[in-house]
mmCIF file with all atom_site columns, C-alpha atoms in Angstrom:
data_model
loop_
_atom_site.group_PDB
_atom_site.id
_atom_site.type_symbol
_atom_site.label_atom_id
_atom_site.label_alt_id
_atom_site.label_comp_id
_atom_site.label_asym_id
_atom_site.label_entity_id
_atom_site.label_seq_id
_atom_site.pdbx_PDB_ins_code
_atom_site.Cartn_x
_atom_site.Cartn_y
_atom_site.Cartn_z
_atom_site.occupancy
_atom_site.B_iso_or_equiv
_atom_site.pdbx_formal_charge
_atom_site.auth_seq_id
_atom_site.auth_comp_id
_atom_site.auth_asym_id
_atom_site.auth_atom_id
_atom_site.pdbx_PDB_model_num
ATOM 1   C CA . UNK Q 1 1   ? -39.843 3.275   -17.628 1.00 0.00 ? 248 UNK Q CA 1
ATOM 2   C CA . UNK Q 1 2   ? -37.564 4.977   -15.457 1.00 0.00 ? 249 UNK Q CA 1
ATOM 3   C CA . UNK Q 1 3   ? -35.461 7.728   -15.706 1.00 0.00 ? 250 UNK Q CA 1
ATOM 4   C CA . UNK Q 1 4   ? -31.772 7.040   -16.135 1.00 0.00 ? 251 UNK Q CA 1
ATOM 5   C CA . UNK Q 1 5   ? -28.941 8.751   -14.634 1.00 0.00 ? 252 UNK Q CA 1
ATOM 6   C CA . UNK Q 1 6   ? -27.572 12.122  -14.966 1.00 0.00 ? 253 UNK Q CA 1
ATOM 7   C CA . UNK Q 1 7   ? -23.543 12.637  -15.640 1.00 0.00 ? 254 UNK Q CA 1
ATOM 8   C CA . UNK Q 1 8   ? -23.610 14.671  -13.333 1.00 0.00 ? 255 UNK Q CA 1
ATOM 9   C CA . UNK Q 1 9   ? -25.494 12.191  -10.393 1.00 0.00 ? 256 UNK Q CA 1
ATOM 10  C CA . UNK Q 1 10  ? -21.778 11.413  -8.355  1.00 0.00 ? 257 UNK Q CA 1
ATOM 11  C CA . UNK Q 1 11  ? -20.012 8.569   -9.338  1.00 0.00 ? 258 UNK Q CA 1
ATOM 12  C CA . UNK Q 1 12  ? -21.832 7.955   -12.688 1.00 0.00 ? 259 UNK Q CA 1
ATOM 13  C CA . UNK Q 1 13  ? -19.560 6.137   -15.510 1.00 0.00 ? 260 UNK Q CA 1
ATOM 14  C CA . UNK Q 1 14  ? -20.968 6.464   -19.377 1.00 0.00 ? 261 UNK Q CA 1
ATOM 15  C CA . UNK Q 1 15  ? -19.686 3.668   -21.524 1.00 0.00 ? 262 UNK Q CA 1
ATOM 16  C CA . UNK Q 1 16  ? -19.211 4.279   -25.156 1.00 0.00 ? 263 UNK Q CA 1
ATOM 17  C CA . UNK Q 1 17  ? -22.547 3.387   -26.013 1.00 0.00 ? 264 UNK Q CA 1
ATOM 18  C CA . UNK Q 1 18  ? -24.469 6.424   -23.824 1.00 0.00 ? 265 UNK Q CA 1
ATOM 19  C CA . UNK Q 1 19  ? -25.686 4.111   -21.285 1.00 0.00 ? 266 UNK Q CA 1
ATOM 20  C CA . UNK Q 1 20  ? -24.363 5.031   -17.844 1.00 0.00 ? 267 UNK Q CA 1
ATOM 21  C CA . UNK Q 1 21  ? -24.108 3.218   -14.600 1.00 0.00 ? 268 UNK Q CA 1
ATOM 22  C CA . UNK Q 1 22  ? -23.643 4.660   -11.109 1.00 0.00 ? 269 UNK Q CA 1
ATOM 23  C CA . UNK Q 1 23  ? -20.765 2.971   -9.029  1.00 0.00 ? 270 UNK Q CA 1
ATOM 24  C CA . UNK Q 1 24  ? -20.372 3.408   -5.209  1.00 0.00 ? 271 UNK Q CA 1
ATOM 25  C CA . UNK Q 1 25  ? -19.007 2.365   -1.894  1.00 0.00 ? 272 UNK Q CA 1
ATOM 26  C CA . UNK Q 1 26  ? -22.057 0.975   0.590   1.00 0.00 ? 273 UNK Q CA 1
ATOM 27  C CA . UNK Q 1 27  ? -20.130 2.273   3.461   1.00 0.00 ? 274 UNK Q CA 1
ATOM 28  C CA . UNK Q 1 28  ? -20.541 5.692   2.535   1.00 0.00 ? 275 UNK Q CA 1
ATOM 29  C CA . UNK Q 1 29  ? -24.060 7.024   2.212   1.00 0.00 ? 276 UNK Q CA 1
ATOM 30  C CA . UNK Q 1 30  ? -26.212 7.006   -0.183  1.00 0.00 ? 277 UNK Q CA 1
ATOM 31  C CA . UNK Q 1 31  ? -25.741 9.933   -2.101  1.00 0.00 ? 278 UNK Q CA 1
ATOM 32  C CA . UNK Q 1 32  ? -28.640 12.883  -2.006  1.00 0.00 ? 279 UNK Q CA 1
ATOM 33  C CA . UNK Q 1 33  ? -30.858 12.691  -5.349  1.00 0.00 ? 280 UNK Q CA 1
ATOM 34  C CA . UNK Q 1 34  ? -32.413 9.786   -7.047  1.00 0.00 ? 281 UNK Q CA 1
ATOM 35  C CA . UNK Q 1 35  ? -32.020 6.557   -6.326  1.00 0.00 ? 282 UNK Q CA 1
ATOM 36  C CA . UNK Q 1 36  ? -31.424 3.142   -8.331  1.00 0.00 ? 283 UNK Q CA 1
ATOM 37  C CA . UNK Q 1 37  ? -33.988 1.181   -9.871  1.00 0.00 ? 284 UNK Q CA 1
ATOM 38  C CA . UNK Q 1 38  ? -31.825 -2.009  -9.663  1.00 0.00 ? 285 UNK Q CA 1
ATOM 39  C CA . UNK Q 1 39  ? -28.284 -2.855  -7.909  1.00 0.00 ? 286 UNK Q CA 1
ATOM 40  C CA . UNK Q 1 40  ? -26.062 -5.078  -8.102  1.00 0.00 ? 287 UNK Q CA 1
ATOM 41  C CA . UNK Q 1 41  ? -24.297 -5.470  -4.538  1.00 0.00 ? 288 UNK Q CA 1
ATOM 42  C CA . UNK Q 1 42  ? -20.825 -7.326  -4.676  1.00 0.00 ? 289 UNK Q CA 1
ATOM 43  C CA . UNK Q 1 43  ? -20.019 -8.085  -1.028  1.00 0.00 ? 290 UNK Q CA 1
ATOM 44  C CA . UNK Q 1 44  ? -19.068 -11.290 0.591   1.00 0.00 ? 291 UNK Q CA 1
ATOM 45  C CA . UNK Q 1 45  ? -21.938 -11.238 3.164   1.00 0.00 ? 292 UNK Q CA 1
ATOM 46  C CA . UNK Q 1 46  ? -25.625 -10.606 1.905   1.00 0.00 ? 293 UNK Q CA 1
ATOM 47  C CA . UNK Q 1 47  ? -26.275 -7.099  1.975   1.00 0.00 ? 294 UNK Q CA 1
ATOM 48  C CA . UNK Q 1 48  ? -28.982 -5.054  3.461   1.00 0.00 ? 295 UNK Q CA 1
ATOM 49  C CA . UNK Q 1 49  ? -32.495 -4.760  1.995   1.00 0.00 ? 296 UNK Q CA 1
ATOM 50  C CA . UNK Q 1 50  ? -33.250 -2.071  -0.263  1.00 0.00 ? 297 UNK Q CA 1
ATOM 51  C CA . UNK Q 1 51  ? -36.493 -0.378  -1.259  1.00 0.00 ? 298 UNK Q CA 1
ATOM 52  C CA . UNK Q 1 52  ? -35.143 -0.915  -5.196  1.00 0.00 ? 299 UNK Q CA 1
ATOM 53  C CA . UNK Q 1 53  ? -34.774 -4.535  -6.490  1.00 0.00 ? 300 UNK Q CA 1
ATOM 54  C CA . UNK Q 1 54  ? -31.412 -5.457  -6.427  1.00 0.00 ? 301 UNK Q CA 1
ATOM 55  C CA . UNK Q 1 55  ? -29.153 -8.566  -6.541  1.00 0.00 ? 302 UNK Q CA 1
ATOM 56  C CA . UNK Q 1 56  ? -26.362 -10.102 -4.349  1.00 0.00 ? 303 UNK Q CA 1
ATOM 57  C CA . UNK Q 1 57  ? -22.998 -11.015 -5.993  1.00 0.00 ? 304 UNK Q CA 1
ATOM 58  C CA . UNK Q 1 58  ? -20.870 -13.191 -3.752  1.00 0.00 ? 305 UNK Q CA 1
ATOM 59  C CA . UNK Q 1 59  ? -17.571 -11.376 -4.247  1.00 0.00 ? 306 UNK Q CA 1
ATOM 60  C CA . UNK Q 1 60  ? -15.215 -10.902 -0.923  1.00 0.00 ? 307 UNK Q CA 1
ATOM 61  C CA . UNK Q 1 61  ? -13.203 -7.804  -0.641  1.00 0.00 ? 308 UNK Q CA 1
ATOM 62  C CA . UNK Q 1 62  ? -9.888  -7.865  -2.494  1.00 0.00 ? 309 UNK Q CA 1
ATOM 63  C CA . UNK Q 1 63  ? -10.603 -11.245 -4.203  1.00 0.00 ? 310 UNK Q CA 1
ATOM 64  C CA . UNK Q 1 64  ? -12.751 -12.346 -7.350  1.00 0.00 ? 311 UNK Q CA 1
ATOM 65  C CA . UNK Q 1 65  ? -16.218 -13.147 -7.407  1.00 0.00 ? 312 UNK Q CA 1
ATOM 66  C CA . UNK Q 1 66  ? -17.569 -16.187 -6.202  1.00 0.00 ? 313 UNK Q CA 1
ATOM 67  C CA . UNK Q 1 67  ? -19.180 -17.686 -9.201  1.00 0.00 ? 314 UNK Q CA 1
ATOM 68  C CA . UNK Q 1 68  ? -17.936 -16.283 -12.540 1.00 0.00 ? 315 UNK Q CA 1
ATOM 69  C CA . UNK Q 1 69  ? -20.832 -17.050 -14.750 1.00 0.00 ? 316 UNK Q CA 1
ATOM 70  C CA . UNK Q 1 70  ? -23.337 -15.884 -12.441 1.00 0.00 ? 317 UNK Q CA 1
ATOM 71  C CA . UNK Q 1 71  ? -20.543 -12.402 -12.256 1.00 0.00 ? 318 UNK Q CA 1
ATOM 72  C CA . UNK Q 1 72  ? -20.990 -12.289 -16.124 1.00 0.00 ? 319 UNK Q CA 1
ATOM 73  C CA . UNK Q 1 73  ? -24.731 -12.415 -16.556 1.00 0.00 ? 320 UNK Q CA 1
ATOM 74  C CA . UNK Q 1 74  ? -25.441 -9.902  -13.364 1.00 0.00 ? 321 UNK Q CA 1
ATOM 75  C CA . UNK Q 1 75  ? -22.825 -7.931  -15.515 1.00 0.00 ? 322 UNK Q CA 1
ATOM 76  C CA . UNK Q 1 76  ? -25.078 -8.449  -19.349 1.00 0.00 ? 323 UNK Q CA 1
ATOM 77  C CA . UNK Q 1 77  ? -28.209 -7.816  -16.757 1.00 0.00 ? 324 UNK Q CA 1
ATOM 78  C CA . UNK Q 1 78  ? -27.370 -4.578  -14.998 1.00 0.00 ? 325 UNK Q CA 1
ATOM 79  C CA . UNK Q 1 79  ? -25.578 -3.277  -18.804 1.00 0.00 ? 326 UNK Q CA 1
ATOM 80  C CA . UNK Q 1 80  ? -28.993 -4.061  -20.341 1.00 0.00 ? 327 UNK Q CA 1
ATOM 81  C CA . UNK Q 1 81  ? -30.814 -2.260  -17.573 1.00 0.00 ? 328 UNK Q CA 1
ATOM 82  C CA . UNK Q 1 82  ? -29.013 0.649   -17.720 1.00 0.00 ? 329 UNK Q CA 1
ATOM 83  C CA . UNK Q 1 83  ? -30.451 1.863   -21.252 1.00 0.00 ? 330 UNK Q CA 1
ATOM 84  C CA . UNK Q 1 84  ? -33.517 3.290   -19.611 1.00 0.00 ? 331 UNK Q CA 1
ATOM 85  C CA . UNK Q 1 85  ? -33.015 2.499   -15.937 1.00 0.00 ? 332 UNK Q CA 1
ATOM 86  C CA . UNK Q 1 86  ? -30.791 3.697   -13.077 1.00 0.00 ? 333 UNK Q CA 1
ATOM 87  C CA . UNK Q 1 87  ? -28.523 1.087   -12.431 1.00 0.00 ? 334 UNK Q CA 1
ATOM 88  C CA . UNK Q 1 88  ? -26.186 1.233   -9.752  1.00 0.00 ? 335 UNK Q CA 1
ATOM 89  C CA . UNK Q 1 89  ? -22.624 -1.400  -8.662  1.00 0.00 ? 336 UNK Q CA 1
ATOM 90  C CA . UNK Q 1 90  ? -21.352 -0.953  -5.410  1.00 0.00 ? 337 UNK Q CA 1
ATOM 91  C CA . UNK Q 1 91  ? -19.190 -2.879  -3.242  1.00 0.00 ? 338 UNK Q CA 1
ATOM 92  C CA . UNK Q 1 92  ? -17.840 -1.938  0.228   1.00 0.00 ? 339 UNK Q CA 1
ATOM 93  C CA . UNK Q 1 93  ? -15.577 0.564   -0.588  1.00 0.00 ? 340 UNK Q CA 1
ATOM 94  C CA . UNK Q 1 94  ? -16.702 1.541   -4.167  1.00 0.00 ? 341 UNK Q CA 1
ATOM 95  C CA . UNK Q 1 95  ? -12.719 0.694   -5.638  1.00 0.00 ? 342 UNK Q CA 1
ATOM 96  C CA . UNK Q 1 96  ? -11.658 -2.438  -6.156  1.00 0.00 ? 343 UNK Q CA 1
ATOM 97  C CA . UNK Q 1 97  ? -14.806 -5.113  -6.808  1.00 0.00 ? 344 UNK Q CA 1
ATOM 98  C CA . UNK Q 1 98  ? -16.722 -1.959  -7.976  1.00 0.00 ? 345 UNK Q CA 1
ATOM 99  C CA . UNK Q 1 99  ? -14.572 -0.690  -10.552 1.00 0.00 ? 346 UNK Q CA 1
ATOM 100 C CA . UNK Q 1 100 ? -13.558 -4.410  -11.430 1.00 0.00 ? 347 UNK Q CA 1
ATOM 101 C CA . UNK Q 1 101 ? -17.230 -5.044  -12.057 1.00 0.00 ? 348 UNK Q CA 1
ATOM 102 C CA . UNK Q 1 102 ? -17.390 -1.516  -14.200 1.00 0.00 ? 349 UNK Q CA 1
ATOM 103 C CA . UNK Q 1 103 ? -14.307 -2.606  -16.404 1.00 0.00 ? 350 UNK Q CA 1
ATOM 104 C CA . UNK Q 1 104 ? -16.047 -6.026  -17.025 1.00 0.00 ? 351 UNK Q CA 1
ATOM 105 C CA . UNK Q 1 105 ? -19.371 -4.072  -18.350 1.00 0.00 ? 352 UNK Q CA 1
ATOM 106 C CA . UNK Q 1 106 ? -16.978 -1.737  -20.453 1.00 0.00 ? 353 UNK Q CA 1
ATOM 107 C CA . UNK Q 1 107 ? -15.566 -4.945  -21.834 1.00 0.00 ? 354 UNK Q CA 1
ATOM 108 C CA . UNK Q 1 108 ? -19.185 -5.841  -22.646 1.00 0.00 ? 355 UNK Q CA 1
ATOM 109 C CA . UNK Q 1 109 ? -19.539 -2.823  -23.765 1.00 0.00 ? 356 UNK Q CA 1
ATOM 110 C CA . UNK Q 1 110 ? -17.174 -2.707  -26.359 1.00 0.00 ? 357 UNK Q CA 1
ATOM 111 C CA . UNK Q 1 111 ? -14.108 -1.128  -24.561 1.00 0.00 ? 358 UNK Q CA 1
ATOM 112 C CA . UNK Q 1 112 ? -10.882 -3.908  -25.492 1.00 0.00 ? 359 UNK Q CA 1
ATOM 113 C CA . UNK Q 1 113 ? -10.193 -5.644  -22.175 1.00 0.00 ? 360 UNK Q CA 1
ATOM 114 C CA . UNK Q 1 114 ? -6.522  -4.644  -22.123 1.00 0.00 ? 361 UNK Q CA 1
ATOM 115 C CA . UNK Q 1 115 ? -8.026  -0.561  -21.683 1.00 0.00 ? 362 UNK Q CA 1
ATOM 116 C CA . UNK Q 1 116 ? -10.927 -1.431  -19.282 1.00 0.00 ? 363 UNK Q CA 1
ATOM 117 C CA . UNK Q 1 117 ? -9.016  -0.773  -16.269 1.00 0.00 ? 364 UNK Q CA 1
ATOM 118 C CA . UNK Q 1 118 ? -7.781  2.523   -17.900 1.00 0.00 ? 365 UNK Q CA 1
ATOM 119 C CA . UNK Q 1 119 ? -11.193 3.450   -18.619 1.00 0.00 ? 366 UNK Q CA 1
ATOM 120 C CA . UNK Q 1 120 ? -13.270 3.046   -15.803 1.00 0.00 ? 367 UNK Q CA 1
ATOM 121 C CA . UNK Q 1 121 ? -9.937  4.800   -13.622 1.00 0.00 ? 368 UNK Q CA 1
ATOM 122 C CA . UNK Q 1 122 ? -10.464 7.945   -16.076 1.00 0.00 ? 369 UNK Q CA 1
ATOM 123 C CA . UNK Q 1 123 ? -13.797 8.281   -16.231 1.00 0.00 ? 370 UNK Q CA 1
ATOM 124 C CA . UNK Q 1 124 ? -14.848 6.880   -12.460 1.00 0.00 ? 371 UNK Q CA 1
ATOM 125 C CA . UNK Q 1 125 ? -12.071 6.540   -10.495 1.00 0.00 ? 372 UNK Q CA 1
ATOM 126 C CA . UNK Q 1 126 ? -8.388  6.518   -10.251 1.00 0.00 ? 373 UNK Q CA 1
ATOM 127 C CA . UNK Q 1 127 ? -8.068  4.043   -7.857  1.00 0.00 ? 374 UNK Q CA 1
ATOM 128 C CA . UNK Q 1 128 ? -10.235 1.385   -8.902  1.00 0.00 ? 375 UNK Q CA 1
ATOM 129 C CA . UNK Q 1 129 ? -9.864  -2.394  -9.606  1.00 0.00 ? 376 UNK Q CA 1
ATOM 130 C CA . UNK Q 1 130 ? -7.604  -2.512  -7.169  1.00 0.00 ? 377 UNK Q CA 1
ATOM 131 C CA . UNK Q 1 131 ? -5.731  -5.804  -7.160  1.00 0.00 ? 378 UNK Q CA 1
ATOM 132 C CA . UNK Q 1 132 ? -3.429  -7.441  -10.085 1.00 0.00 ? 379 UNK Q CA 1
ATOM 133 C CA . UNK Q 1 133 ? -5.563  -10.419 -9.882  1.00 0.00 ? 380 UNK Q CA 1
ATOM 134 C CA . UNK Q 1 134 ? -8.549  -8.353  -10.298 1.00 0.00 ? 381 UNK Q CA 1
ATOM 135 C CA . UNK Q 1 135 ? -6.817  -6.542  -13.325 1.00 0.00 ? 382 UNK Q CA 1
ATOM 136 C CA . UNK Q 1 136 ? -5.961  -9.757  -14.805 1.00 0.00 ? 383 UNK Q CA 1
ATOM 137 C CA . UNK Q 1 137 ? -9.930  -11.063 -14.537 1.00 0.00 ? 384 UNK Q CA 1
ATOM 138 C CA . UNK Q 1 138 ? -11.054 -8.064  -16.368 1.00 0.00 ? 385 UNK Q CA 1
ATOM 139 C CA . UNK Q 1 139 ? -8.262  -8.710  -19.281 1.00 0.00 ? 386 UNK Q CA 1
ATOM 140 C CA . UNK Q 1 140 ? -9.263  -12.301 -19.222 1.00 0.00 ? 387 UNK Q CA 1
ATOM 141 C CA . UNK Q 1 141 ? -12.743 -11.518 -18.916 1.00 0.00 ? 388 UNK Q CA 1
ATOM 142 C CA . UNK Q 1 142 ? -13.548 -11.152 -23.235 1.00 0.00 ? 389 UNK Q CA 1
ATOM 143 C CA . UNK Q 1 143 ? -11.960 -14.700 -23.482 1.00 0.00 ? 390 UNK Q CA 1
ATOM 144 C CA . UNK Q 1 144 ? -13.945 -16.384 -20.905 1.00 0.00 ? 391 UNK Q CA 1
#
């Protein structure tokens, strides 16, 4: 079993349940202290190789991800995961398909998907899910 993340490990969002996930942007690097123990990349080429296992969304910047069933079981996976691992989301820029991704998990998490966006901008950041196609997905996202 792994250690999970501390809230105060940068860019760390706790859901209502306890659990928390770390968000970031791959272009930026990886923060100092411990690292995941699973990812889920969202990028729309495959990303590099990582020395945690980790799994490849196909989800180009600014749009919606490639496959939405396979988004919502990566999604169940990496929630799961994060009770006693150190799961972490990123995207390119750590915003938009990041914080999209985040407010799906809060969905699944129990947050109502007309407040996920709201939620994962207060408590991760105030700029994320960045497009109004990827705030309708996550409102959509309990009824799919």
């Amino acid at each position: 079993m792994t250690e999970n993340w501390s809230s105060s490990d940068v860019g760390v969002l706790r859901f209502p349940s306890g659990v928390m996930v770390r968000g970031r942007g791959l272009r930026h690097p990886l923060p100092a202290g411990q690292t995941p123990s699973f990812a889920v990349y969202l990028l729309g080429k495959q990303p590099p190789a990582t020395e945690w296992e980790a799994r490849w969304l196909r989800w180009p910047d600014f749009l919606l991800p490639k496959d939405r069933e396979e988004a919502r079981n990566l999604f169940r996976e990496a929630l799961s995961r994060a009770a006693d691992q150190r799961v972490e989301v990123a995207c390119g820029g750590g915003r938009g398909r990041t914080g999209t991704a985040l407010a799906c998990m809060a969905v699944l998490d129990g947050v109502p998907a007309d407040r996920a966006v709201g939620y994962v901008r207060q408590h991760y950041d105030r700029h994320a899910v960045e497009t109004p196609w990827q705030r309708r997905y996550v409102r959509r996202f309990a009824d799919a």
